[in-house]
PDB file of C-alpha atoms in Angstrom:
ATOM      1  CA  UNK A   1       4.610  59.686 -87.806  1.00 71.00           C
ATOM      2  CA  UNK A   2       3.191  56.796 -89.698  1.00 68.00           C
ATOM      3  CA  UNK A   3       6.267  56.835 -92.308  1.00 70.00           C
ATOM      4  CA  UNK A   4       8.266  56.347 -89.263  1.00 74.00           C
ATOM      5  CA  UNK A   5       6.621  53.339 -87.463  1.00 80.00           C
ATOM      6  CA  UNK A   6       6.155  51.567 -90.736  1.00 79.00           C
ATOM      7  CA  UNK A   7      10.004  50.368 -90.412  1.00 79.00           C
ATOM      8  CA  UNK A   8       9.325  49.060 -86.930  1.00 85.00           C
ATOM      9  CA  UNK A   9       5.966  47.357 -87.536  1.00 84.00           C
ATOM     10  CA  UNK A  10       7.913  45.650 -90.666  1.00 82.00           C
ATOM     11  CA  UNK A  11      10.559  44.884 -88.684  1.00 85.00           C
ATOM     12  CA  UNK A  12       8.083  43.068 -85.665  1.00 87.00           C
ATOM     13  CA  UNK A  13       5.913  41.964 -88.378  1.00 82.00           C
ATOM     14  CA  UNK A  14       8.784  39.665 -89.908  1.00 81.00           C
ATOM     15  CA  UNK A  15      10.241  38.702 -86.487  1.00 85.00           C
ATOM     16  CA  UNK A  16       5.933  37.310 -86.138  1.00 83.00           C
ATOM     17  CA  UNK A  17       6.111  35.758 -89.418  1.00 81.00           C
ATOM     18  CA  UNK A  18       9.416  33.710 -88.830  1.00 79.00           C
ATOM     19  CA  UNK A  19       7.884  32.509 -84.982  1.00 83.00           C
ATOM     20  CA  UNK A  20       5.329  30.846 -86.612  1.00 81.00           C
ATOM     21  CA  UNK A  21       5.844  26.816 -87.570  1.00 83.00           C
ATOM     22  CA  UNK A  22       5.140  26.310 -91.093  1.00 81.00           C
ATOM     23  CA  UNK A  23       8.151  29.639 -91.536  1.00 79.00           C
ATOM     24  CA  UNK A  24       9.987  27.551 -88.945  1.00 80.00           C
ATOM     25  CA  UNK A  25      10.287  24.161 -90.824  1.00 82.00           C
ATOM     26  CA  UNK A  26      10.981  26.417 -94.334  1.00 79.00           C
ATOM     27  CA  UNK A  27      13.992  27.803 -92.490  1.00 77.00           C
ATOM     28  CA  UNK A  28      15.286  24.952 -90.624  1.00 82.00           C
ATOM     29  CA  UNK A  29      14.315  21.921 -93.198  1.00 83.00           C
ATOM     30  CA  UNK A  30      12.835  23.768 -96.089  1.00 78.00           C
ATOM     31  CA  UNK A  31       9.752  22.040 -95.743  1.00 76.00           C
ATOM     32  CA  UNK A  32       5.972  23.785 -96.142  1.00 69.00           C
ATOM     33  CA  UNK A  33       7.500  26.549 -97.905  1.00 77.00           C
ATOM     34  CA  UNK A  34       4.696  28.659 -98.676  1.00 71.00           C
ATOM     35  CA  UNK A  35       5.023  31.669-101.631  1.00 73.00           C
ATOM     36  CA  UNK A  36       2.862  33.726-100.045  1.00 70.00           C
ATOM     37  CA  UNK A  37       1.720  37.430-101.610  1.00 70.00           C
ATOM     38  CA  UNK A  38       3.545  37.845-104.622  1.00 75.00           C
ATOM     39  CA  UNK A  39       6.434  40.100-103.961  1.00 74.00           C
ATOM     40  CA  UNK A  40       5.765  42.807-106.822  1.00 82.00           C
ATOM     41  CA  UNK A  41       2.573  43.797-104.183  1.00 80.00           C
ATOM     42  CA  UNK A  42       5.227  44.591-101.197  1.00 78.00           C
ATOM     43  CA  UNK A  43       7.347  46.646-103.431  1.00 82.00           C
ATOM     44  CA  UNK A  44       4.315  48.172-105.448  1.00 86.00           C
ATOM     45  CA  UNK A  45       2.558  49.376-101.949  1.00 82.00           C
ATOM     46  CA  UNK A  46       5.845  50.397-100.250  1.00 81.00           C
ATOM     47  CA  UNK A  47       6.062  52.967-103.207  1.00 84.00           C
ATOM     48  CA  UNK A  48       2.834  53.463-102.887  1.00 84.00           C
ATOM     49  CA  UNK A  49       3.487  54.829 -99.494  1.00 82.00           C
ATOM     50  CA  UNK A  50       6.300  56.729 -99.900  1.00 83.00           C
ATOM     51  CA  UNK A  51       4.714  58.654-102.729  1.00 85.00           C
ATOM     52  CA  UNK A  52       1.788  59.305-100.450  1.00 83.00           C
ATOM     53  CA  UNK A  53       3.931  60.410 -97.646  1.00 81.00           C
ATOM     54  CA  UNK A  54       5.696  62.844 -99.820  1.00 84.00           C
ATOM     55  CA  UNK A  55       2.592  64.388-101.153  1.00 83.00           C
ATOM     56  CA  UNK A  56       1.233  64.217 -97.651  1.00 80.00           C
ATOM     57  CA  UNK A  57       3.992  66.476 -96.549  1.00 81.00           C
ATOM     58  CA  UNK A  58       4.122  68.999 -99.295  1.00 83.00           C
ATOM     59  CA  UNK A  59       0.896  69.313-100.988  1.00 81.00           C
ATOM     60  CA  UNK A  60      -0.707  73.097 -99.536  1.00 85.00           C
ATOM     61  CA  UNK A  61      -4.168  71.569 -99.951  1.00 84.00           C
ATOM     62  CA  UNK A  62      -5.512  70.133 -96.810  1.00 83.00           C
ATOM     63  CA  UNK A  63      -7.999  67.874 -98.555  1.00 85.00           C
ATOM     64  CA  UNK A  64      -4.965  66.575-100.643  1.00 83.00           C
ATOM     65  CA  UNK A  65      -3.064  66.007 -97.389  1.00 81.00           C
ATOM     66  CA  UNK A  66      -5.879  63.904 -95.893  1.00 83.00           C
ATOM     67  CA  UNK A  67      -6.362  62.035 -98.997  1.00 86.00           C
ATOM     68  CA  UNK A  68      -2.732  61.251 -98.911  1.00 83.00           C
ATOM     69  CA  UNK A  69      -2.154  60.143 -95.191  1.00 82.00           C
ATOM     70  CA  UNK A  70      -5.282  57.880 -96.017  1.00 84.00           C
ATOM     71  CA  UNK A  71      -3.710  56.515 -99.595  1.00 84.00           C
ATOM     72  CA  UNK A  72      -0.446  56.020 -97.248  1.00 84.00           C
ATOM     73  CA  UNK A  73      -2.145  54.211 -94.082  1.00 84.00           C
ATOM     74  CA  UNK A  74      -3.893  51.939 -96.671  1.00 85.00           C
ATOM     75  CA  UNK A  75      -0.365  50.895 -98.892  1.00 85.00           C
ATOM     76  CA  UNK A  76       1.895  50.297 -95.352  1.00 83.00           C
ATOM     77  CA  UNK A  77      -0.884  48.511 -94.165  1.00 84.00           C
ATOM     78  CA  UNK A  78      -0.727  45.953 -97.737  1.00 84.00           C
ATOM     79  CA  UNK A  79       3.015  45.703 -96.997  1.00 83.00           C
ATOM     80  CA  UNK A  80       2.561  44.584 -93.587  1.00 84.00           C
ATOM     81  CA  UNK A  81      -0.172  42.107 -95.184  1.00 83.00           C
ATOM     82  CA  UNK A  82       2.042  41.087 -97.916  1.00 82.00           C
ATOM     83  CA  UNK A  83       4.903  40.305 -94.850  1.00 80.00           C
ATOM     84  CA  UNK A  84       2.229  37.987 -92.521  1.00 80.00           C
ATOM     85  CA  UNK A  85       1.329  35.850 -95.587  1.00 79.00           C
ATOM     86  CA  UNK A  86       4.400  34.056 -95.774  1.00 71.00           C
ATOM     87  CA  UNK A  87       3.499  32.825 -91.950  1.00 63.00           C
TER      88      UNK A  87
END
């Protein structure tokens, strides 16, 4: 379920980002551009989590599933950091 919603809470995450002025005046005038996160952090914990969702689903262990679902709450929830810090 959380592998699911992380494509919509990107997708509203980035629709926040670009409300907000300072994104506003980068896209319109290219003014205040802000870097942000570096980019290699999005990709690195959007692996992250898809590595973690996969071993969530087929690991037997339930310890290892737990540990997993935690290790891919954690790496969606960096991406969705990485995505508010160019606001």
């Amino acid at each position: 379920m959380a592998a699911l919603l992380f494509v919509p809470a990107a997708v509203a995450t980035g629709v926040l980002t670009l409300t907000s002025e300072p994104a506003g005046l980068c896209l319109t005038y290219g003014r205040q551009c802000t870097p942000g996160m570096p980019g290699w952090l999005f990709e690195w914990s959007a692996g992250v989590g898809a590595v973690a969702f996969l071993i969530a689903v087929a690991a037997p262990a339930v310890r290892v599933r737990q540990a997993a679902l935690t290790a891919q709450f954690l790496a969606e929830g960096t991406a969705l950091l990485v995505i508010l810090s160019h606001a």
